[in-house]
CSV table of C-alpha atoms in Angstrom, one decimal:
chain,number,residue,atom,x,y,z
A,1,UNK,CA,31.9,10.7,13.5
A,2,UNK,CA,33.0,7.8,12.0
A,3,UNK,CA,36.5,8.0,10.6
A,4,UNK,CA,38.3,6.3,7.9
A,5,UNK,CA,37.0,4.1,5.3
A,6,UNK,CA,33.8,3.0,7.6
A,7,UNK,CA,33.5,6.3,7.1
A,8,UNK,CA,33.6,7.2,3.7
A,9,UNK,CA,31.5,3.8,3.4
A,10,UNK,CA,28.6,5.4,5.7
A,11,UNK,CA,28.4,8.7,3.8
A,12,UNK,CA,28.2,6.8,0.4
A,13,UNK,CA,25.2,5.2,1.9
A,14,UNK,CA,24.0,8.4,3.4
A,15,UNK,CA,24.2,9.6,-0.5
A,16,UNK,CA,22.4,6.2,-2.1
A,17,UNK,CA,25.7,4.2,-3.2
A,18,UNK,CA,25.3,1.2,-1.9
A,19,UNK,CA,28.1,-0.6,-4.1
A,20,UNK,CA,30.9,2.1,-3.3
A,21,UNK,CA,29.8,1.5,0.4
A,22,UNK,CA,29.6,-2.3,-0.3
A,23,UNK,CA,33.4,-2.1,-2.4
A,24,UNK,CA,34.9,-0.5,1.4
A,25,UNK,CA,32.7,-2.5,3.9
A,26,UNK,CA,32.2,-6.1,1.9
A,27,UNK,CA,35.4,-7.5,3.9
A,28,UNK,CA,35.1,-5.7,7.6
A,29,UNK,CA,33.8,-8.2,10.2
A,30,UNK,CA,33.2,-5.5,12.8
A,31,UNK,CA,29.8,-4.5,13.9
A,32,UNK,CA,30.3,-1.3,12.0
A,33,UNK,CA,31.6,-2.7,9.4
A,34,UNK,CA,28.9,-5.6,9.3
A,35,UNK,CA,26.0,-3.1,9.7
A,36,UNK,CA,27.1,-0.5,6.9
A,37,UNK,CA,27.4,-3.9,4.9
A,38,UNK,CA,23.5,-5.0,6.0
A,39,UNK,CA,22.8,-1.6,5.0
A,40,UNK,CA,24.2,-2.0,1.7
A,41,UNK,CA,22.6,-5.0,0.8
A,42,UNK,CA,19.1,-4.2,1.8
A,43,UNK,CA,19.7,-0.6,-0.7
A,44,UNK,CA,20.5,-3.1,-3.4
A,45,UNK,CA,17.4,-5.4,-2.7
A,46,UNK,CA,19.2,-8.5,-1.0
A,47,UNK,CA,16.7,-8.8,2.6
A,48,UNK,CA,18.4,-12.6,3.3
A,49,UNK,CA,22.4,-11.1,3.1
A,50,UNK,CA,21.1,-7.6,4.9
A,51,UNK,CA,19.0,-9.3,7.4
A,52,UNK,CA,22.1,-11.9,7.9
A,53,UNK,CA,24.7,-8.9,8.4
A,54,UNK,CA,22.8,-7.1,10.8
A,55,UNK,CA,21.9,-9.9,12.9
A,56,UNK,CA,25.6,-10.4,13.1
A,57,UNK,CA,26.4,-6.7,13.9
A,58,UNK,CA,24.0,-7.0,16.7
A,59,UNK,CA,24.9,-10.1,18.3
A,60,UNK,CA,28.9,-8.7,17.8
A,61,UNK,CA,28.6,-4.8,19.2
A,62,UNK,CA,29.7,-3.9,22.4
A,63,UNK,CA,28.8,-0.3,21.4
A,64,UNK,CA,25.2,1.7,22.0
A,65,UNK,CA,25.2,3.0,19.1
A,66,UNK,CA,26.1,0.4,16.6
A,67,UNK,CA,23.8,-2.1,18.1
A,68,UNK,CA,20.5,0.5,18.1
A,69,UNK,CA,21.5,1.6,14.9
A,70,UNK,CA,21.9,-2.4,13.0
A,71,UNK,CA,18.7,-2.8,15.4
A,72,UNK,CA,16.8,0.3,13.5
A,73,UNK,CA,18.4,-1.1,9.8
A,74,UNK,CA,16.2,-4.5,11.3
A,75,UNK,CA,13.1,-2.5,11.2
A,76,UNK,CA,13.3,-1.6,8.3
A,77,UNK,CA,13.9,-5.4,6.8
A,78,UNK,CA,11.0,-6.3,8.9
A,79,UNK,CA,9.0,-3.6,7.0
A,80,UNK,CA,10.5,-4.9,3.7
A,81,UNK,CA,9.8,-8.2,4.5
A,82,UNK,CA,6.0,-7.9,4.7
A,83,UNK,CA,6.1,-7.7,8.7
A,84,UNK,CA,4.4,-4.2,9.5
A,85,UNK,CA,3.3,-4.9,13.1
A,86,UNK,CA,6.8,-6.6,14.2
A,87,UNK,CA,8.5,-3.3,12.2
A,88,UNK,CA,6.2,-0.8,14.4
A,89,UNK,CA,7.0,-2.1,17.1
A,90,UNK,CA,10.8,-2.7,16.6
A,91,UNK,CA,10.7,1.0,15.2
A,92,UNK,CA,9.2,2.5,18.3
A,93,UNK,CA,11.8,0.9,20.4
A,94,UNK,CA,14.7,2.0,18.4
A,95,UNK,CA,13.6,5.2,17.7
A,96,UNK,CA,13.9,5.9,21.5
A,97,UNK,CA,16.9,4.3,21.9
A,98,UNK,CA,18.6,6.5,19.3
A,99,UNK,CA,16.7,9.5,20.8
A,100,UNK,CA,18.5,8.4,24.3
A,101,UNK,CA,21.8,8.2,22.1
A,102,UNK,CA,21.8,11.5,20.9
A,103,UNK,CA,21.1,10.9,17.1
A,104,UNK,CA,18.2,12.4,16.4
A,105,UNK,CA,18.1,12.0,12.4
A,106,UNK,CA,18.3,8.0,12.5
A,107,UNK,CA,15.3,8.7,15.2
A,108,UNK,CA,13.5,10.3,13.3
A,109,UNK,CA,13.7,7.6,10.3
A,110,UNK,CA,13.0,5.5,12.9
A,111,UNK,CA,9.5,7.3,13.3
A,112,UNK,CA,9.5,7.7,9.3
A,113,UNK,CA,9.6,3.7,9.1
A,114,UNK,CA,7.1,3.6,12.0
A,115,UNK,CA,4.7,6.0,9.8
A,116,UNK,CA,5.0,3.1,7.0
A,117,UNK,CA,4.3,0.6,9.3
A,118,UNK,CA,1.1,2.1,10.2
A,119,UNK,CA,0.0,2.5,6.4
A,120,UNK,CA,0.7,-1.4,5.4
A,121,UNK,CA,-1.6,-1.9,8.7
A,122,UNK,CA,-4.2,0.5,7.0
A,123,UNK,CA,-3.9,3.2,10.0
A,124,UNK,CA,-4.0,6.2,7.8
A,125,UNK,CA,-4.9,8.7,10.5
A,126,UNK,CA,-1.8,7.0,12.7
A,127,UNK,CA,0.6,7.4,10.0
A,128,UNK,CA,-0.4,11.0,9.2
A,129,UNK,CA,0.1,11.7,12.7
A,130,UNK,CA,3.3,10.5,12.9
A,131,UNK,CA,4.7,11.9,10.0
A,132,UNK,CA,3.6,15.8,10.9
A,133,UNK,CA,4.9,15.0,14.5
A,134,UNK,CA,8.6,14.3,12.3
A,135,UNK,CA,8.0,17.5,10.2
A,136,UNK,CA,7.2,19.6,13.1
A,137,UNK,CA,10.8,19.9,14.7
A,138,UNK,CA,13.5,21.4,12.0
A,139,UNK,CA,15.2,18.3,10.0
A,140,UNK,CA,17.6,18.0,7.3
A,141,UNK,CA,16.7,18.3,3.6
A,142,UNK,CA,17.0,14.5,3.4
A,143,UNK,CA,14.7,13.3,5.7
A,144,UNK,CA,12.2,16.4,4.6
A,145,UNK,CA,12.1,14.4,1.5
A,146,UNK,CA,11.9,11.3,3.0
A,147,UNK,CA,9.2,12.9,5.0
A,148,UNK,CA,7.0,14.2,1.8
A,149,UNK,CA,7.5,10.6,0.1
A,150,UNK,CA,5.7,9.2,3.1
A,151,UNK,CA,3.2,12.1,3.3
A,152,UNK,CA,2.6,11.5,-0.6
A,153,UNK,CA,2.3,7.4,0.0
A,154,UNK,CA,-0.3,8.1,2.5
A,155,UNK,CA,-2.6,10.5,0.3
A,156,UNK,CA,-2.4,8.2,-2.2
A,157,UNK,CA,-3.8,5.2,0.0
A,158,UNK,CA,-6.1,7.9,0.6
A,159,UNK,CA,-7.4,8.6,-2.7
A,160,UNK,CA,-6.6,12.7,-2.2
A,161,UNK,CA,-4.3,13.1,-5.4
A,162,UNK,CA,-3.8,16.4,-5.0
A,163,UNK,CA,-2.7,16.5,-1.8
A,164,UNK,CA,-0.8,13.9,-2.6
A,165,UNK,CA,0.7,15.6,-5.9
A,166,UNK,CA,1.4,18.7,-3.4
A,167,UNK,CA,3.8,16.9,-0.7
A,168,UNK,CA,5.9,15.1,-3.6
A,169,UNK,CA,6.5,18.9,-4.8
A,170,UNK,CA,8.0,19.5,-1.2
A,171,UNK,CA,10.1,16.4,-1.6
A,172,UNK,CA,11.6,17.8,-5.0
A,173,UNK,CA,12.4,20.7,-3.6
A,174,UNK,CA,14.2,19.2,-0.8
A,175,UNK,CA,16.1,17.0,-2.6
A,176,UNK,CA,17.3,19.4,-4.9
A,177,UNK,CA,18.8,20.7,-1.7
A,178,UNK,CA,20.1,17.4,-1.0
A,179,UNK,CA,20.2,15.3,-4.3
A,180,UNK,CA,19.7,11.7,-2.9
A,181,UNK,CA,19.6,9.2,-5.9
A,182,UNK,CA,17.8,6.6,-4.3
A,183,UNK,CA,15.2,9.2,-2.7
A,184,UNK,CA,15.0,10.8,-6.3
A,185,UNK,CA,14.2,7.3,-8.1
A,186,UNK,CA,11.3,6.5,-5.1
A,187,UNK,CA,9.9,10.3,-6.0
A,188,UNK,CA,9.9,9.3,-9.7
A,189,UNK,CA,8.8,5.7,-8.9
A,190,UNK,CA,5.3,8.2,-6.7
A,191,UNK,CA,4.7,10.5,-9.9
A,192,UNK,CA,4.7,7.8,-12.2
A,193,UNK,CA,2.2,5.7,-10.2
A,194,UNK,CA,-0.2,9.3,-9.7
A,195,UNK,CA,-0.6,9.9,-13.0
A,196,UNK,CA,-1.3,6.2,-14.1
A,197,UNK,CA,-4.5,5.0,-14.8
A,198,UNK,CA,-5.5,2.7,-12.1
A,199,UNK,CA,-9.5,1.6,-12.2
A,200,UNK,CA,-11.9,1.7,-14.9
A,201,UNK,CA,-15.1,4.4,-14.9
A,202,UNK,CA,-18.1,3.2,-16.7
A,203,UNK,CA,-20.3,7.3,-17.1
A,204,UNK,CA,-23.2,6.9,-19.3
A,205,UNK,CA,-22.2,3.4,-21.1
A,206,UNK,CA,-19.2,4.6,-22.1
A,207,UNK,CA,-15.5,2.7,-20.3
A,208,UNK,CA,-12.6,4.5,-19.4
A,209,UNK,CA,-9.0,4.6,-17.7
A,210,UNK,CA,-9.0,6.6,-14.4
A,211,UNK,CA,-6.2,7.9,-12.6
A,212,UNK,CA,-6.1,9.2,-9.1
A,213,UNK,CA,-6.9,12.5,-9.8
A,214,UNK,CA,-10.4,11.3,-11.9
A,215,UNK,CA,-11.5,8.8,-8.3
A,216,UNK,CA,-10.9,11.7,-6.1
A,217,UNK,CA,-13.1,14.3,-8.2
A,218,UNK,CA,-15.4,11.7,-8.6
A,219,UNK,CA,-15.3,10.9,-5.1
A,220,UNK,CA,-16.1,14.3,-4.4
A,221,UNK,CA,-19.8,13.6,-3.9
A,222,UNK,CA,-21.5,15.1,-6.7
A,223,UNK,CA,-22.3,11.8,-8.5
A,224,UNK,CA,-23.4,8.5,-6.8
A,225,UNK,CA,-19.8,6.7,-7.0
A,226,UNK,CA,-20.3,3.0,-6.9
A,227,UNK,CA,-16.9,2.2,-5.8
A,228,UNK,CA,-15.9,-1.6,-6.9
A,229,UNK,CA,-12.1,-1.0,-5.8
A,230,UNK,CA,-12.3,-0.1,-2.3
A,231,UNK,CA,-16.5,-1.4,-2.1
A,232,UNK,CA,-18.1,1.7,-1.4
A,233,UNK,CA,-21.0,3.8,-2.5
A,234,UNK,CA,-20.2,7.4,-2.2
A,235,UNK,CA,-22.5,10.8,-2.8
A,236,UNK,CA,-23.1,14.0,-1.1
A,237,UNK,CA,-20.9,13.7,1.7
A,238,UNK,CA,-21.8,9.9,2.5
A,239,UNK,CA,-19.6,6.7,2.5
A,240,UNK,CA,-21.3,3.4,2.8
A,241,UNK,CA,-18.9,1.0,3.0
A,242,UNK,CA,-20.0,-2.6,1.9
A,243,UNK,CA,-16.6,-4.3,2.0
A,244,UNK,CA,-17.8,-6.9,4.7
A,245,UNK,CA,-21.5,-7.3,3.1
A,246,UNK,CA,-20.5,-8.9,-0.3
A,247,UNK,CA,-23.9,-9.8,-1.2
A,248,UNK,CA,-25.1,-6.2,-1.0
A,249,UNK,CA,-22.5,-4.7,-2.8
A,250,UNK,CA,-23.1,-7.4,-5.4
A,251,UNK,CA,-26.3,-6.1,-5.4
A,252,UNK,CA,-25.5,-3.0,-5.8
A,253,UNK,CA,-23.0,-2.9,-8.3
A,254,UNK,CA,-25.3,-5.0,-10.8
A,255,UNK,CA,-27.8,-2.0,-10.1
A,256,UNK,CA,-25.8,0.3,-10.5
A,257,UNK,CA,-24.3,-1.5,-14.3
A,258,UNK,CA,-27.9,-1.6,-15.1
A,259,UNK,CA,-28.6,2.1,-14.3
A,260,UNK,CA,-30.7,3.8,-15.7
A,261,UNK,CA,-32.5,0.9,-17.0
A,262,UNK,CA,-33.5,-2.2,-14.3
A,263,UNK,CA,-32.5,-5.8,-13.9
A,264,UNK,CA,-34.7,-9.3,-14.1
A,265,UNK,CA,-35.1,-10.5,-10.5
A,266,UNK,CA,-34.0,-14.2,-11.5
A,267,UNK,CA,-30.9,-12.1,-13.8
A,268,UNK,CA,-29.8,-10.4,-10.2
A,269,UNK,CA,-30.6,-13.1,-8.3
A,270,UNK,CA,-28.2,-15.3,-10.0
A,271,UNK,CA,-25.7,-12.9,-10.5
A,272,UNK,CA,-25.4,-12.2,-6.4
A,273,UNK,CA,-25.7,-14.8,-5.4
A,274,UNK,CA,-23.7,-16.7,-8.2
A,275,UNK,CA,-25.5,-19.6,-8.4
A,276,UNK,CA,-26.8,-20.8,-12.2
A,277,UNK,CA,-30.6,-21.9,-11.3
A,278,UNK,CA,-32.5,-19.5,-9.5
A,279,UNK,CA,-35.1,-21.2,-7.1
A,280,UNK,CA,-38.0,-19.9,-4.8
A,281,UNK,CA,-35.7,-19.4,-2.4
A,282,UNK,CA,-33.4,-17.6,-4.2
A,283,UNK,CA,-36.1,-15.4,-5.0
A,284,UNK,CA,-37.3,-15.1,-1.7
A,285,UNK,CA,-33.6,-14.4,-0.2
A,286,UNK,CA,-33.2,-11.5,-2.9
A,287,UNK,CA,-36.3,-9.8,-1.6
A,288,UNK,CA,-34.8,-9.7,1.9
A,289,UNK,CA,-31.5,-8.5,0.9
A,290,UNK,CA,-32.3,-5.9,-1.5
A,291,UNK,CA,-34.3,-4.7,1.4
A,292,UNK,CA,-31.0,-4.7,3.9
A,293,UNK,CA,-29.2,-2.9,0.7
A,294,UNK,CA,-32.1,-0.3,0.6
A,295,UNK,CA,-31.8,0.5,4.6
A,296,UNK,CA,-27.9,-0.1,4.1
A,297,UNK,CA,-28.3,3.4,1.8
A,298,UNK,CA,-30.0,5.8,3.6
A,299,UNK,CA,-28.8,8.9,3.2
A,300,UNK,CA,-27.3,8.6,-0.5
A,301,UNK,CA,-30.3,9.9,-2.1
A,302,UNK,CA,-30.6,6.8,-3.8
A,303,UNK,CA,-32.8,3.3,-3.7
A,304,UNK,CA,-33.5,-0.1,-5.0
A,305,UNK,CA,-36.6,-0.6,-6.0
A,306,UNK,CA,-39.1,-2.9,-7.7
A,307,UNK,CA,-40.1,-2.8,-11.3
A,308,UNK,CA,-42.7,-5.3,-13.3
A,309,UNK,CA,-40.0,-7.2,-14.4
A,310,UNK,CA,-37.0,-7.1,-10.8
A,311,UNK,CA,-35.5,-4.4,-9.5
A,312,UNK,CA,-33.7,-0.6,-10.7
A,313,UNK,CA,-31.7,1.5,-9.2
A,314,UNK,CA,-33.0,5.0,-8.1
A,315,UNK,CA,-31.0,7.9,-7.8
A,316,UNK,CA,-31.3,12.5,-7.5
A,317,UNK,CA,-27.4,12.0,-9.1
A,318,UNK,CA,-25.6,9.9,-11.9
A,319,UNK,CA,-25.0,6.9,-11.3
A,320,UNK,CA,-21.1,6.1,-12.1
A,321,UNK,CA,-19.3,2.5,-11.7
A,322,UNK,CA,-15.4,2.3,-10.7
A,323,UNK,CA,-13.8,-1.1,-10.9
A,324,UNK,CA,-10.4,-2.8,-10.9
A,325,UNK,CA,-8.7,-2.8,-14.3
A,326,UNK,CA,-8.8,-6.6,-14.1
A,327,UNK,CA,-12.0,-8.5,-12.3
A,328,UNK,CA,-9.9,-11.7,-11.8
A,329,UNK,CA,-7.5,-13.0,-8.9
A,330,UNK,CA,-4.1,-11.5,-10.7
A,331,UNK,CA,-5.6,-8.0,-9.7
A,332,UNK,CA,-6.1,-8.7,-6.3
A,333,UNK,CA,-2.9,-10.2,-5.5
A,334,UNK,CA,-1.2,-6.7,-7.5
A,335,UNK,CA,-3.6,-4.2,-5.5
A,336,UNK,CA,-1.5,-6.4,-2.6
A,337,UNK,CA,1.9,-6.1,-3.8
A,338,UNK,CA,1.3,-2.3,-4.7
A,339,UNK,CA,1.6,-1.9,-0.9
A,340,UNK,CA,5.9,-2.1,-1.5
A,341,UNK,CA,6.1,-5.0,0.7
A,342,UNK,CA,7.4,-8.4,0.0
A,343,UNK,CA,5.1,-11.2,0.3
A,344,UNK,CA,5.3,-14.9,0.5
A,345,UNK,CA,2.5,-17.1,-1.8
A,346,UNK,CA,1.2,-18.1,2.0
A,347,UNK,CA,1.1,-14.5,3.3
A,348,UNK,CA,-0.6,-13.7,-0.2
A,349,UNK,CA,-3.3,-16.4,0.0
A,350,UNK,CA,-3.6,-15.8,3.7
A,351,UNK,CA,-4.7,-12.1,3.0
A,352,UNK,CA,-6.4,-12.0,-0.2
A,353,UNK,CA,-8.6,-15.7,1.1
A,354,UNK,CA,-7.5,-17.6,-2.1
A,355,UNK,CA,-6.0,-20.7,-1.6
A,356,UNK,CA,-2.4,-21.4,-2.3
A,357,UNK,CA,-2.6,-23.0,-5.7
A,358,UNK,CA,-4.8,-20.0,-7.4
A,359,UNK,CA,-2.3,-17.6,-5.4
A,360,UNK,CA,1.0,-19.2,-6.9
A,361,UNK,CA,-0.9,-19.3,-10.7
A,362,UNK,CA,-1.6,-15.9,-10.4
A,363,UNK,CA,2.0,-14.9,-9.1
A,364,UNK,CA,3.9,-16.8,-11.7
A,365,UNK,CA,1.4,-14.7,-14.0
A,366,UNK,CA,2.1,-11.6,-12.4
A,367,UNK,CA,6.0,-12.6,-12.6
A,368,UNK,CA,6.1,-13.2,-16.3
A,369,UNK,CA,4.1,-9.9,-17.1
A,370,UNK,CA,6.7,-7.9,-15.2
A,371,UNK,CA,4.1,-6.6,-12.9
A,372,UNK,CA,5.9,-8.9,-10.0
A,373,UNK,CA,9.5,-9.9,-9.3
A,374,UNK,CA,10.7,-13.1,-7.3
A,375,UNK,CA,13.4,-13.3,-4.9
A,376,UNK,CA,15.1,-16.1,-2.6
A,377,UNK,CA,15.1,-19.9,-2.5
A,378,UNK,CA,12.5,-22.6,-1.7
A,379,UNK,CA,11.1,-22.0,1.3
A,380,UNK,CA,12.4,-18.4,1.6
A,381,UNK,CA,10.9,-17.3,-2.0
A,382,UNK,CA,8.8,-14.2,-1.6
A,383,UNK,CA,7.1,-11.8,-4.2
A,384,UNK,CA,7.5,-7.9,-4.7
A,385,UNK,CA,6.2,-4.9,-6.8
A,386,UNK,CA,9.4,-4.4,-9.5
A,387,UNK,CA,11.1,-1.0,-8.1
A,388,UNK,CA,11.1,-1.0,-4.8
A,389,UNK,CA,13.5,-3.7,-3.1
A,390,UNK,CA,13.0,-1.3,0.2
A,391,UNK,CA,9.6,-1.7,1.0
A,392,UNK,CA,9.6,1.6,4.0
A,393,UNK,CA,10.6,4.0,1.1
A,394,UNK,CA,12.9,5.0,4.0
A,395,UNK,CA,15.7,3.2,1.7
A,396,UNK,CA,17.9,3.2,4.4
A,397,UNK,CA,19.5,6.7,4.5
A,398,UNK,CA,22.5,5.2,6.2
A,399,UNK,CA,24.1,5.0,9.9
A,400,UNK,CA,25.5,8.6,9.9
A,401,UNK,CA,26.0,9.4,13.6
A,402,UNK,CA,25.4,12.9,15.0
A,403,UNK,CA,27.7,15.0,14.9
């Protein structure tokens, strides 16, 4: 165990007070002392000062231990920092190490961080895996919690609210075992967002909010769910995902708007292919795509077809429309940042395909609406959701060593 006030500085971390840990390690230059201090900062939200101390407690250690543990701390910063595959990677490695070392809870954060790594990369199955293989050895009601968070983060990228609703339950119940405050404010930080409307559901003509739990009953398969969030058209058991054929889902989604009435052919046309005159070969070009969109949907019980005046949507089921609360750029870059991560404007324009200007608009936008926070200097500015400084969720438990 670690004795003293390194000590007494690693349990205050293990217990989610970073500035008692911060008060005892702020001044000790040894690797402990400079990891527990990395630790500290990166619980409060500073990435530059934690990633600075734990570089330093690396390069300094002479001791196993230390040096895998300010090495796993890393993996998480990387995570923070909007570096998921770096993070994986950095997490497999240390989880090892500390599995070699004999301290099996840090290795199993390490696996928790890898879990998270694998759901900013958008491998859902991965992450899931990785998360029961943590939950299926016995582990202490901390990382249980931890555990559920992640399991809860991952049914909500998955749309399944109520399996999602279900594992933060578990992660109450284990932190009422072991009362964690930073653990407690991530769990309030997941019901808050699961319960908050998050899309817009056009049913008959009429708008209104949806929250998780109204896309995943919708999603269910009973109506024809013309997904503009994700770009998918859902019903029965079918998805037809359109996200890399934007015309067709254009297509489809004016359809679907005009259901159950049609839509001019010059009307679509335009609107597709957003262009303001609509020439013979825009006509002809509409033709050949509707008929891709029609073969695109086989199996949905559902068609374009022509009319005297363009084209209708046919469907056995209702037609309903899901889109973004906001059409425009600013909800794009949020959907981004919702991931926890911190994000440079480059990394931003870089994954959204807007160019830097419209991404650093939008951002000082999202910034002065509270939906966004800024953090660092010049060069090393970089944007996150407000509320979580620790990107992993992991929140950095602390450097406890087995016992």
């Amino acid at each position: 165990m670690i004795d003293g006030a390194l000590g007494e500085a690693a349990r205050a971390l293990a217990r989610g007070d970073a500035l008692h840990a911060l008060g005892i390690a702020g001044r000790d230059e040894s690797a402990l002392g400079l990891t527990l201090r990395g630790i500290a900062y990166a619980q409060l939200g500073d990435l530059e000062l934690a990633r600075g101390a734990l570089e330093d407690a690396s390069e300094r250690s002479t001791d196993a231990h230390t040096t895998s543990r300010a090495r796993a701390a890393l993996a998480e910063i990387a995570l923070a920092s909007g570096d998921p595959a770096r993070a994986a990677r950095e997490a497999i490695a240390c989880a090892s190490a500390l599995e070699a070392l004999g301290d099996p809870r840090n290795a199993a954060m390490q696996r928790l961080v890898l879990a998270r790594a694998e759901v900013l990369r958008g491998r859902l199955p991965e992450a899931r895996g990785v998360v029961e293989d943590v939950l299926s050895r016995e582990q202490p009601a901390d990382l249980r919690a931890v555990a559920s968070l992640a399991q809860a983060e991952i049914a909500m990228r998955a749309l399944a609210a109520s399996e999602s609703r279900d594992a933060l339950g578990r992660a109450r119940a284990a932190l009422d075992v072991a009362p964690h405050e930073l653990l407690s404010r991530a769990l309030v930080s997941l019901e808050r967002e699961l319960s908050a409307p998050v899309a817009r559901v056009v049913r008959d003509g009429v708008s209104s909010d949806a929250d998780l739990f109204a896309i995943e009953e919708l999603s269910r398969g009973e109506v024809l769910l013309i997904d503009g969030c994700r770009r998918v058209a859902i019903g029965a058991r079918l998805i037809v995902r359109l996200g890399r054929r934007p015309v067709l889902f254009a297509l489809l989604l004016e359809l679907a708007r005009a259901w159950p009435g049609g839509i001019g052919r010059d009307e679509l046309a335009a609107r597709a292919f957003d262009v303001r005159r609509v020439n013979p070969s825009h006509r002809a070009r509409l033709r050949v795509e509707v008929g891709r969109l029609r073969k695109a949907m086989l199996g949905l019980a559902a068609e374009p077809v022509a009319t005297k005046e363009g084209y209708a949507l046919v469907s056995q089921r209702e037609v309903v429309v899901l889109s973004p609360h906001d059409d425009g750029e600013g909800a794009r870059i949020a959907l981004l940042l919702g991931d926890g991560a911190s994000w440079s404007a480059r990394e931003v324009a870089t994954h959204t395909r807007l160019s830097i200007r419209t991404v650093q608009r939008a951002l000082a936008s999202l910034v002065e609406s509270g939906r966004a926070i800024r953090t660092g200097r010049g060069a090393r500015v970089r944007y996150a959701r407000p509320g979580t400084p620790i990107a992993s969720r992991m929140l950095l438990l602390g450097l406890l060593p087995a016992s």
